[in-house]
Tab-separated table of C-alpha atoms and ligand atoms in Angstrom:
chain	number	residue	atom	x	y	z
A	159	UNK	CA	4.947	-6.354	24.744
A	160	UNK	CA	3.016	-3.133	24.267
A	161	UNK	CA	2.468	-2.374	20.596
A	162	UNK	CA	1.290	0.823	18.901
A	163	UNK	CA	-0.076	0.677	15.337
A	164	UNK	CA	-0.377	4.012	13.481
A	165	UNK	CA	-3.235	4.614	11.043
A	166	UNK	CA	-6.991	4.432	10.606
A	167	UNK	CA	-7.682	2.572	7.363
A	168	UNK	CA	-8.819	-0.933	6.471
A	169	UNK	CA	-5.108	-1.782	6.138
A	170	UNK	CA	-4.539	-0.909	9.795
A	171	UNK	CA	-7.728	-2.776	10.776
A	172	UNK	CA	-6.341	-5.880	9.054
A	173	UNK	CA	-2.991	-5.370	10.807
A	174	UNK	CA	-4.614	-5.049	14.246
A	175	UNK	CA	-6.904	-8.019	13.560
A	176	UNK	CA	-3.842	-10.144	12.731
A	177	UNK	CA	-1.742	-8.847	15.621
A	178	UNK	CA	-4.516	-9.246	18.197
A	179	UNK	CA	-3.987	-13.038	18.054
A	180	UNK	CA	-0.424	-12.844	19.289
A	181	UNK	CA	0.180	-14.099	22.822
A	182	UNK	CA	3.344	-11.940	22.903
A	183	UNK	CA	1.305	-8.725	22.802
A	184	UNK	CA	0.072	-7.661	26.223
A	185	UNK	CA	-1.473	-4.416	25.023
A	186	UNK	CA	-2.383	-3.307	21.491
A	187	UNK	CA	-3.065	0.372	20.820
A	188	UNK	CA	-4.006	1.895	17.478
A	189	UNK	CA	-3.816	5.625	16.861
A	190	UNK	CA	-6.121	7.094	15.732
A	191	UNK	CA	-7.908	3.842	14.726
A	192	UNK	CA	-11.589	3.493	13.799
A	193	UNK	CA	-14.708	1.725	15.168
A	194	UNK	CA	-13.717	-1.603	13.548
A	195	UNK	CA	-10.213	-1.444	14.995
A	196	UNK	CA	-11.730	-0.727	18.426
A	197	UNK	CA	-12.819	-4.378	18.568
A	198	UNK	CA	-9.159	-5.448	18.408
A	199	UNK	CA	-7.224	-2.625	20.061
A	200	UNK	CA	-7.510	0.444	22.260
A	201	UNK	CA	-7.916	3.475	19.974
A	202	UNK	CA	-6.319	6.808	20.896
A	203	UNK	CA	-6.815	9.983	18.876
A	204	UNK	CA	-3.561	11.266	17.355
A	205	UNK	CA	-2.204	13.263	14.431
A	206	UNK	CA	0.114	10.646	12.952
A	207	UNK	CA	1.707	13.192	10.619
A	208	UNK	CA	3.316	14.845	13.631
A	209	UNK	CA	6.403	12.981	14.891
A	210	UNK	CA	6.447	14.755	18.268
A	211	UNK	CA	2.856	13.711	19.011
A	212	UNK	CA	3.679	10.095	18.167
A	213	UNK	CA	6.794	10.096	20.379
A	214	UNK	CA	4.965	11.564	23.364
A	215	UNK	CA	2.148	9.001	23.059
A	216	UNK	CA	4.650	6.132	22.732
A	217	UNK	CA	6.580	7.323	25.802
A	218	UNK	CA	3.433	7.926	27.855
A	219	UNK	CA	2.025	4.466	27.047
A	220	UNK	CA	5.452	2.806	27.518
A	221	UNK	CA	5.242	1.276	24.045
A	222	UNK	CA	7.806	-1.413	23.153
A	223	UNK	CA	7.214	-1.480	19.390
A	224	UNK	CA	5.604	0.958	16.940
A	225	UNK	CA	4.186	-0.248	13.610
A	226	UNK	CA	3.260	2.550	11.184
A	227	UNK	CA	0.664	1.671	8.504
A	228	UNK	CA	0.883	4.543	5.965
A	229	UNK	CA	3.919	6.080	4.287
A	230	UNK	CA	3.785	9.650	5.586
A	231	UNK	CA	5.166	8.970	9.107
A	232	UNK	CA	7.899	6.809	7.527
A	233	UNK	CA	8.923	9.442	4.995
A	234	UNK	CA	8.801	11.986	7.877
A	235	UNK	CA	11.449	9.923	9.672
A	236	UNK	CA	9.373	8.549	12.568
A	237	UNK	CA	11.521	5.389	12.737
A	238	UNK	CA	14.695	7.490	13.258
A	239	UNK	CA	12.957	9.548	15.963
A	240	UNK	CA	11.631	6.476	17.805
A	241	UNK	CA	15.040	4.809	17.723
A	242	UNK	CA	16.569	7.954	19.257
A	243	UNK	CA	14.355	7.459	22.332
A	244	UNK	CA	15.082	3.708	22.373
A	245	UNK	CA	11.691	2.567	21.152
A	246	UNK	CA	11.715	-0.265	18.624
A	247	UNK	CA	9.945	0.398	15.369
A	248	UNK	CA	8.968	-1.647	12.343
A	249	UNK	CA	9.610	0.157	9.087
A	250	UNK	CA	12.315	1.892	7.078
A	251	UNK	CA	14.355	4.880	8.226
A	252	UNK	CA	13.803	8.281	6.651
A	253	UNK	CA	16.727	7.615	4.296
A	254	UNK	CA	15.429	4.178	3.236
A	255	UNK	CA	11.857	5.542	2.857
A	256	UNK	CA	13.145	7.526	-0.112
A	257	UNK	CA	12.344	4.380	-2.093
A	258	UNK	CA	8.765	5.655	-1.906
A	259	UNK	CA	9.419	9.344	-1.214
A	260	UNK	CA	11.467	10.005	-4.353
A	261	UNK	CA	10.932	8.327	-7.707
A	262	UNK	CA	14.281	9.695	-8.918
A	263	UNK	CA	16.054	8.069	-5.960
A	264	UNK	CA	14.395	4.737	-6.813
A	265	UNK	CA	15.573	5.031	-10.420
A	266	UNK	CA	19.139	5.575	-9.172
A	267	UNK	CA	18.875	2.461	-6.987
A	268	UNK	CA	17.478	0.514	-9.975
A	269	UNK	CA	20.501	1.547	-12.013
A	270	UNK	CA	22.957	0.612	-9.256
A	271	UNK	CA	21.233	-2.749	-8.659
A	272	UNK	CA	20.578	-3.516	-12.332
A	273	UNK	CA	16.811	-3.755	-11.819
A	274	UNK	CA	14.595	-3.759	-14.910
A	275	UNK	CA	12.497	-0.577	-15.054
A	276	UNK	CA	11.203	1.948	-17.597
A	277	UNK	CA	13.798	4.250	-19.203
A	278	UNK	CA	13.514	7.822	-17.969
A	279	UNK	CA	14.973	11.309	-17.827
A	280	UNK	CA	14.539	13.747	-14.953
A	281	UNK	CA	14.161	17.512	-15.152
A	282	UNK	CA	14.135	20.477	-12.796
A	283	UNK	CA	13.518	22.954	-15.622
A	284	UNK	CA	10.203	23.171	-17.514
A	285	UNK	CA	11.685	24.275	-20.867
A	286	UNK	CA	14.202	21.452	-20.866
A	287	UNK	CA	11.422	18.937	-20.112
A	288	UNK	CA	9.184	20.253	-22.893
A	289	UNK	CA	12.098	20.314	-25.326
A	290	UNK	CA	12.856	16.689	-24.495
A	291	UNK	CA	9.397	15.367	-25.378
A	292	UNK	CA	9.458	17.055	-28.806
A	293	UNK	CA	11.542	14.215	-30.211
A	294	UNK	CA	10.040	11.192	-28.515
A	295	UNK	CA	7.046	8.954	-29.133
A	296	UNK	CA	3.824	8.971	-27.137
A	297	UNK	CA	2.213	7.632	-24.994
A	298	UNK	CA	4.649	8.833	-22.398
A	299	UNK	CA	4.490	8.945	-18.612
A	300	UNK	CA	5.021	12.181	-16.669
A	301	UNK	CA	5.674	11.851	-12.927
A	302	UNK	CA	6.169	14.140	-9.964
A	303	UNK	CA	9.298	13.004	-8.103
A	304	UNK	CA	7.810	13.175	-4.601
A	305	UNK	CA	4.677	11.999	-2.775
A	306	UNK	CA	1.500	13.292	-4.397
A	307	UNK	CA	-1.221	11.196	-2.741
A	308	UNK	CA	-1.286	8.791	-5.695
A	309	UNK	CA	-2.077	11.590	-8.179
A	310	UNK	CA	1.409	12.503	-9.374
A	311	UNK	CA	1.480	10.182	-12.409
A	312	UNK	CA	0.044	11.291	-15.742
A	313	UNK	CA	-0.100	8.953	-18.731
A	314	UNK	CA	-0.007	11.398	-21.648
A	315	UNK	CA	-1.549	9.985	-24.842
A	316	UNK	CA	-0.117	12.766	-27.014
A	317	UNK	CA	2.360	15.647	-26.856
A	318	UNK	CA	-0.263	18.275	-25.913
A	319	UNK	CA	-1.286	16.234	-22.869
A	320	UNK	CA	2.377	15.749	-21.981
A	321	UNK	CA	3.104	19.499	-22.193
A	322	UNK	CA	0.046	20.315	-20.079
A	323	UNK	CA	1.118	17.774	-17.452
A	324	UNK	CA	4.658	19.186	-17.352
A	325	UNK	CA	3.338	22.751	-17.033
A	326	UNK	CA	0.961	21.744	-14.230
A	327	UNK	CA	3.726	20.007	-12.287
A	328	UNK	CA	6.096	22.969	-12.623
A	329	UNK	CA	3.225	25.317	-11.691
A	330	UNK	CA	3.343	23.563	-8.333
A	331	UNK	CA	0.046	21.625	-8.174
A	332	UNK	CA	1.886	19.091	-5.983
A	333	UNK	CA	4.171	21.626	-4.297
A	334	UNK	CA	7.704	20.419	-3.597
A	335	UNK	CA	6.841	16.924	-4.870
A	336	UNK	CA	6.616	18.261	-8.447
A	337	UNK	CA	9.764	20.379	-8.475
A	338	UNK	CA	11.575	17.486	-10.078
A	339	UNK	CA	9.726	15.821	-12.947
A	340	UNK	CA	10.430	12.406	-14.434
A	341	UNK	CA	9.559	11.605	-18.019
A	342	UNK	CA	9.316	7.886	-18.415
A	343	UNK	CA	8.886	5.287	-21.123
A	344	UNK	CA	5.340	3.855	-21.250
A	345	UNK	CA	5.315	0.164	-20.306
A	346	UNK	CA	2.674	-2.173	-21.641
A	347	UNK	CA	1.447	-5.196	-19.746
A	348	UNK	CA	-0.525	-6.371	-16.727
A	349	UNK	CA	0.214	-4.859	-13.324
A	350	UNK	CA	0.913	-6.864	-10.190
A	351	UNK	CA	2.163	-6.102	-6.704
A	352	UNK	CA	4.811	-8.099	-4.869
A	353	UNK	CA	5.451	-7.790	-1.147
A	354	UNK	CA	8.542	-8.725	0.854
A	355	UNK	CA	9.327	-8.547	4.551
A	356	UNK	CA	12.851	-7.186	5.012
A	357	UNK	CA	15.256	-6.948	7.951
A	358	UNK	CA	17.949	-4.788	6.346
A	359	UNK	CA	19.834	-7.740	4.831
A	360	UNK	CA	17.347	-10.541	4.268
A	361	UNK	CA	13.982	-10.603	2.543
A	362	UNK	CA	11.235	-13.180	2.774
A	363	UNK	CA	8.235	-13.255	0.434
A	364	UNK	CA	4.839	-12.035	1.575
A	365	UNK	CA	3.391	-13.228	-1.735
A	366	UNK	CA	1.747	-11.102	-4.387
A	367	UNK	CA	-1.557	-9.384	-5.058
A	368	UNK	CA	-3.373	-7.448	-7.724
A	369	UNK	CA	-5.451	-4.377	-7.039
A	370	UNK	CA	-8.084	-2.501	-9.008
A	371	UNK	CA	-7.169	1.172	-9.001
A	372	UNK	CA	-9.874	2.672	-11.227
A	373	UNK	CA	-13.200	3.645	-9.707
A	374	UNK	CA	-15.453	2.029	-12.311
A	375	UNK	CA	-16.206	-1.471	-13.578
A	376	UNK	CA	-14.017	-2.571	-16.466
A	377	UNK	CA	-11.173	-0.374	-15.125
A	378	UNK	CA	-12.844	2.875	-16.138
A	379	UNK	CA	-12.908	6.344	-14.554
A	380	UNK	CA	-10.336	8.054	-12.369
A	381	UNK	CA	-7.738	6.360	-10.185
A	382	UNK	CA	-8.521	5.731	-6.523
A	383	UNK	CA	-6.574	4.383	-3.552
A	384	UNK	CA	-7.831	0.952	-4.634
A	385	UNK	CA	-11.360	-0.456	-5.096
A	386	UNK	CA	-10.524	-4.098	-4.490
A	387	UNK	CA	-7.736	-6.661	-4.583
A	388	UNK	CA	-6.999	-10.359	-4.581
A	389	UNK	CA	-4.083	-12.593	-3.624
A	390	UNK	CA	-2.379	-14.497	-5.113
A	391	UNK	CA	-2.596	-13.245	-8.682
A	392	UNK	CA	-2.888	-15.969	-11.346
A	393	UNK	CA	-0.595	-13.796	-13.507
A	394	UNK	CA	2.513	-14.708	-11.495
A	395	UNK	CA	3.798	-18.290	-11.320
A	396	UNK	CA	5.993	-19.608	-8.503
A	397	UNK	CA	8.938	-19.163	-10.868
A	398	UNK	CA	7.967	-15.518	-11.480
A	399	UNK	CA	7.762	-14.927	-7.723
A	400	UNK	CA	11.248	-16.324	-7.250
A	401	UNK	CA	12.529	-14.254	-10.143
A	402	UNK	CA	11.104	-11.063	-8.582
A	403	UNK	CA	12.545	-11.906	-5.157
A	404	UNK	CA	15.995	-12.703	-6.535
A	405	UNK	CA	16.293	-10.126	-9.309
A	406	UNK	CA	14.366	-7.143	-7.958
A	407	UNK	CA	13.922	-7.281	-4.169
A	408	UNK	CA	17.242	-8.808	-3.068
A	409	UNK	CA	19.478	-6.620	-5.281
A	410	UNK	CA	17.614	-3.553	-3.965
A	411	UNK	CA	18.278	-4.623	-0.370
A	412	UNK	CA	21.934	-5.243	-1.172
A	413	UNK	CA	22.421	-1.772	-2.685
A	414	UNK	CA	20.530	-0.067	0.159
A	415	UNK	CA	22.727	-1.933	2.657
A	416	UNK	CA	25.925	-1.023	0.805
A	417	UNK	CA	24.950	2.646	0.820
A	418	UNK	CA	24.561	2.568	4.615
A	419	UNK	CA	20.760	2.928	4.456
A	420	UNK	CA	19.517	-0.634	5.054
A	421	UNK	CA	15.837	-1.285	4.407
A	422	UNK	CA	13.825	-2.815	7.246
A	423	UNK	CA	10.037	-3.170	6.854
A	424	UNK	CA	7.619	-4.024	4.067
A	425	UNK	CA	8.940	-3.497	0.558
A	426	UNK	CA	6.066	-3.323	-1.925
A	427	UNK	CA	7.049	-3.526	-5.576
A	428	UNK	CA	4.556	-2.233	-8.136
A	429	UNK	CA	5.357	-4.202	-11.286
A	430	UNK	CA	4.430	-4.222	-14.940
A	431	UNK	CA	4.505	-7.727	-16.394
A	432	UNK	CA	5.874	-6.931	-19.844
A	433	UNK	CA	6.883	-9.148	-22.766
A	434	UNK	CA	10.443	-8.754	-21.547
A	435	UNK	CA	9.549	-9.923	-18.028
A	436	UNK	CA	8.519	-8.046	-14.869
A	437	UNK	CA	9.681	-4.421	-14.661
A	438	UNK	CA	9.559	-2.205	-11.595
A	439	UNK	CA	7.090	0.708	-11.853
A	440	UNK	CA	7.565	1.956	-8.324
A	441	UNK	CA	8.395	0.981	-4.781
A	442	UNK	CA	6.270	1.631	-1.722
A	443	UNK	CA	7.718	1.203	1.734
A	444	UNK	CA	4.613	-0.149	3.493
A	445	UNK	CA	1.685	-2.460	2.906
A	446	UNK	CA	-0.736	-1.536	0.127
A	447	UNK	CA	-4.352	-0.802	0.939
A	448	UNK	CA	-6.434	-2.887	-0.012
A	449	UNK	CA	-3.631	-5.410	-0.752
A	450	UNK	CA	-2.807	-5.733	2.969
A	451	UNK	CA	-6.294	-7.045	3.717
A	452	UNK	CA	-5.869	-9.970	1.295
A	453	UNK	CA	-2.219	-10.725	2.115
A	454	UNK	CA	-2.749	-10.811	5.885
A	455	UNK	CA	-5.871	-12.957	5.438
A	456	UNK	CA	-3.606	-15.595	3.874
A	457	UNK	CA	-0.769	-15.611	6.419
A	458	UNK	CA	-0.807	-18.751	8.567
A	459	UNK	CA	2.251	-17.832	10.632
A	460	UNK	CA	2.070	-15.402	13.521
A	461	UNK	CA	2.407	-11.920	11.981
A	462	UNK	CA	3.881	-10.392	15.118
A	463	UNK	CA	6.670	-12.989	15.272
A	464	UNK	CA	7.498	-12.230	11.627
A	465	UNK	CA	7.598	-8.501	12.354
A	466	UNK	CA	9.827	-9.055	15.404
A	467	UNK	CA	12.213	-11.135	13.281
A	468	UNK	CA	12.455	-8.223	10.814
A	469	UNK	CA	13.066	-5.690	13.601
A	470	UNK	CA	15.650	-7.981	15.263
A	471	UNK	CA	17.413	-8.778	11.926
A	472	UNK	CA	16.782	-12.529	12.209
A	473	UNK	CA	14.609	-13.119	9.152
A	474	UNK	CA	17.136	-15.582	7.700
A	475	UNK	CA	15.872	-18.082	10.310
A	476	UNK	CA	12.184	-17.315	9.824
A	477	UNK	CA	9.895	-19.493	7.712
A	478	UNK	CA	6.622	-17.877	6.904
A	479	UNK	CA	3.637	-20.006	5.967
A	480	UNK	CA	0.491	-19.161	4.011
A	481	UNK	CA	-2.929	-20.713	3.545
A	482	UNK	CA	-3.479	-22.097	0.053
A	483	UNK	CA	-6.755	-20.196	-0.148
A	484	UNK	CA	-7.401	-17.196	-2.365
A	485	UNK	CA	-8.329	-13.984	-0.608
A	486	UNK	CA	-10.355	-11.283	-2.355
A	487	UNK	CA	-11.562	-7.954	-1.037
A	488	UNK	CA	-14.209	-5.576	-2.384
A	489	UNK	CA	-13.970	-1.964	-1.229
A	490	UNK	CA	-17.226	-0.142	-0.456
A	491	UNK	CA	-16.906	3.602	-0.960
A	492	UNK	CA	-19.102	6.671	-0.533
A	493	UNK	CA	-20.998	7.928	-3.627
A	494	UNK	CA	-18.854	10.644	-5.221
A	495	UNK	CA	-15.456	9.150	-4.297
A	496	UNK	CA	-12.725	9.790	-5.498
A	497	UNK	CA	-14.282	13.236	-6.024
A	498	UNK	CA	-16.435	15.087	-3.504
A	499	UNK	CA	-18.622	13.055	-1.161
A	500	UNK	CA	-20.646	13.549	2.022
A	501	UNK	CA	-19.912	11.917	5.356
A	502	UNK	CA	-22.438	10.744	7.927
A	503	UNK	CA	-24.676	8.182	6.184
A	504	UNK	CA	-25.824	5.236	8.296
A	505	UNK	CA	-24.357	1.760	7.630
A	506	UNK	CA	-25.996	-1.448	8.876
A	507	UNK	CA	-25.493	-5.175	8.500
A	508	UNK	CA	-21.747	-5.523	9.114
A	509	UNK	CA	-22.159	-8.139	11.837
A	510	UNK	CA	-24.486	-10.167	9.582
A	511	UNK	CA	-21.769	-10.123	6.903
A	512	UNK	CA	-19.075	-11.022	9.446
A	513	UNK	CA	-21.129	-14.019	10.600
A	514	UNK	CA	-20.638	-15.683	7.217
A	515	UNK	CA	-17.808	-18.230	7.274
A	516	UNK	CA	-14.756	-16.977	5.375
A	517	UNK	CA	-15.802	-13.294	5.570
A	518	UNK	CA	-14.146	-10.441	7.430
A	519	UNK	CA	-15.269	-6.843	6.997
A	520	UNK	CA	-12.486	-4.334	7.656
A	521	UNK	CA	-13.378	-0.720	8.463
A	522	UNK	CA	-11.739	2.339	6.904
A	523	UNK	CA	-13.711	5.624	6.942
A	524	UNK	CA	-16.318	4.839	9.601
A	525	UNK	CA	-17.263	6.466	12.886
A	526	UNK	CA	-19.898	6.252	15.602
A	527	UNK	CA	-22.146	9.339	15.572
A	528	UNK	CA	-23.774	11.070	18.558
A	529	UNK	CA	-26.807	8.731	18.251
A	530	UNK	CA	-24.501	5.691	18.419
A	531	UNK	CA	-25.033	4.828	14.742
A	532	UNK	CA	-22.180	3.553	12.609
A	533	UNK	CA	-21.810	6.142	9.836
A	534	UNK	CA	-19.532	6.767	6.866
A	535	UNK	CA	-16.581	9.074	7.495
A	536	UNK	CA	-14.401	8.993	4.397
A	537	UNK	CA	-14.127	7.974	0.736
A	538	UNK	CA	-13.192	4.339	1.153
A	539	UNK	CA	-15.337	3.004	3.984
A	540	UNK	CA	-15.350	-0.814	4.187
A	541	UNK	CA	-13.258	-3.624	2.772
A	542	UNK	CA	-15.300	-6.829	2.540
A	543	UNK	CA	-12.788	-9.671	2.459
A	544	UNK	CA	-13.486	-13.296	1.538
A	545	UNK	CA	-11.232	-16.345	1.765
A	546	UNK	CA	-12.101	-19.420	-0.289
A	547	UNK	CA	-10.451	-22.277	-2.150
A	548	UNK	CA	-10.604	-20.540	-5.556
A	549	UNK	CA	-10.829	-17.027	-6.948
A	550	UNK	CA	-14.301	-17.712	-8.257
A	551	UNK	CA	-15.552	-18.940	-4.892
A	552	UNK	CA	-13.919	-16.015	-3.060
A	553	UNK	CA	-15.582	-13.566	-5.450
A	554	UNK	CA	-19.019	-15.162	-5.065
A	555	UNK	CA	-18.600	-15.214	-1.274
A	556	UNK	CA	-17.533	-11.541	-1.051
A	557	UNK	CA	-20.412	-10.326	-3.215
A	558	UNK	CA	-22.972	-12.420	-1.344
A	559	UNK	CA	-21.686	-10.984	1.972
A	560	UNK	CA	-22.042	-7.426	0.620
A	561	UNK	CA	-25.767	-8.025	0.158
A	562	UNK	CA	-26.070	-7.952	3.962
A	563	UNK	CA	-24.654	-4.453	4.193
A	564	UNK	CA	-27.370	-1.817	4.134
A	565	UNK	CA	-25.867	1.495	3.138
A	566	UNK	CA	-27.780	3.636	0.640
A	567	UNK	CA	-24.949	6.086	-0.078
A	568	UNK	CA	-22.333	3.389	-0.693
A	569	UNK	CA	-21.112	1.857	-3.950
A	570	UNK	CA	-18.630	-0.800	-5.019
A	571	UNK	CA	-17.203	-2.320	-8.173
A	572	UNK	CA	-18.994	-5.430	-9.396
A	573	UNK	CA	-16.000	-6.947	-11.209
A	574	UNK	CA	-13.264	-7.413	-8.611
A	575	UNK	CA	-11.197	-10.458	-9.531
A	576	UNK	CA	-12.525	-10.677	-13.064
A	577	UNK	CA	-9.463	-9.280	-14.866
B	68	AMP	P1	2.870	4.862	-9.597
B	68	AMP	O1	2.319	5.911	-8.663
B	68	AMP	O2	4.262	5.101	-10.044
B	68	AMP	O3	2.551	3.462	-9.173
B	68	AMP	O4	1.968	4.990	-10.903
B	68	AMP	C1	0.571	4.903	-10.840
B	68	AMP	C2	0.054	4.094	-12.001
B	68	AMP	O5	0.472	4.695	-13.226
B	68	AMP	C3	0.645	2.696	-12.060
B	68	AMP	O6	-0.049	1.819	-11.240
B	68	AMP	C4	0.492	2.377	-13.538
B	68	AMP	O7	-0.849	2.015	-13.816
B	68	AMP	C5	0.753	3.700	-14.185
B	68	AMP	N1	2.173	3.820	-14.600
B	68	AMP	C6	3.191	4.356	-13.912
B	68	AMP	N2	4.342	4.298	-14.599
B	68	AMP	C7	4.053	3.706	-15.776
B	68	AMP	C8	4.814	3.370	-16.933
B	68	AMP	N3	6.107	3.646	-17.032
B	68	AMP	N4	4.172	2.770	-17.968
B	68	AMP	C9	2.844	2.508	-17.897
B	68	AMP	N5	2.076	2.802	-16.837
B	68	AMP	C10	2.651	3.405	-15.781
B	69	LIG	N1	-3.305	0.106	-3.329
B	69	LIG	C1	-2.238	0.946	-3.665
B	69	LIG	C2	-1.468	1.483	-2.551
B	69	LIG	O1	-1.686	1.173	-1.395
B	69	LIG	O2	-0.547	2.255	-2.791
């Protein structure tokens, strides 16, 4: 089969690296890809936020199956468009992608499926929203309804911060995404992510992970896309995993199916582990980045066969297997990220790191410059991933591999896997 993966991050590098092993794939293309992905797949330049461009590439290359990495093509309805031209696709329809595209929609599904989540109210009018917070306790969480590149959530410590956040959202700092605002109860606890592979009716576990969202050691500084992750998390027992699958994931699938918008693809639950048990913070409709790098490093089964079973609605017969090892990834980013940073600094030593047993370096923002040097080309640049028999060993291995990477303008957190 000819397969097209969409994206250019370390997540998509991990996906292509996993898929490249499959004897069922005769040709693997990644669009637009990156220099790391080029070792696994043919890379073709493409604007993946444009459905028409994706369709014409898929038709031209006679693609049998498309696998989008990030959420934007999914929320844009690329799966619907591909199905219209009889191309198979792995991922949720536009309607089912609302589980990530609209936080209000997800809250409605939670209510219908009786899924534990934070209490909330939603508002389309600024005065009503501000009036509402006058009588409630802080901290309180203010959220834009739609996609806001991970920046649409404000934890307000007091009422002034809450009012400012509400005003900013209604001022349109996130455009349409902030036209509806959710005001949500603040949940206390440890966060964890749970992943399931879904075929519309059935879900099988893809295990859990924990990521480190803040830029600085000790979880300080602004939020990022993710500075590191590990899988599995010691904070979830086997019983907890089963509880999440049976009480959060499966009821969601059942309600989505009942409503005529079945969910096929990766369902990623962002959870808060509270005193009252796990509560859903949000859904994403794709793999997390960097969580994908650690989850796929642990899958023993053939990833492509699992994906085909989801697309063909036969997951009830599929048994997925995992290595017992712990996988941990440390993200290397460009100085300045998540604020302003400069592209184009030279990176060396990746093959030396990759030569270490148990290490795989996934590329994100890299490119080859006109002098054939590998240079930085984004905020998050590399994801150095280690597999070992314990968290401690995986952490030591990842950090010793990083020492091989010579990149003056890069930085990374020193405490991945320590909390
Ligand atoms: P989200 O984009 O909804 O995942 O939110 C981003 C981050 O905000 C989460 O990973 C949490 O750290 C935090 N967050 C979101 N909602 C809540 C909540 N109700 N209580 C506490 N923290 C929250
Ligand atoms: N690591 C968080 C995300 O992919 O959304």
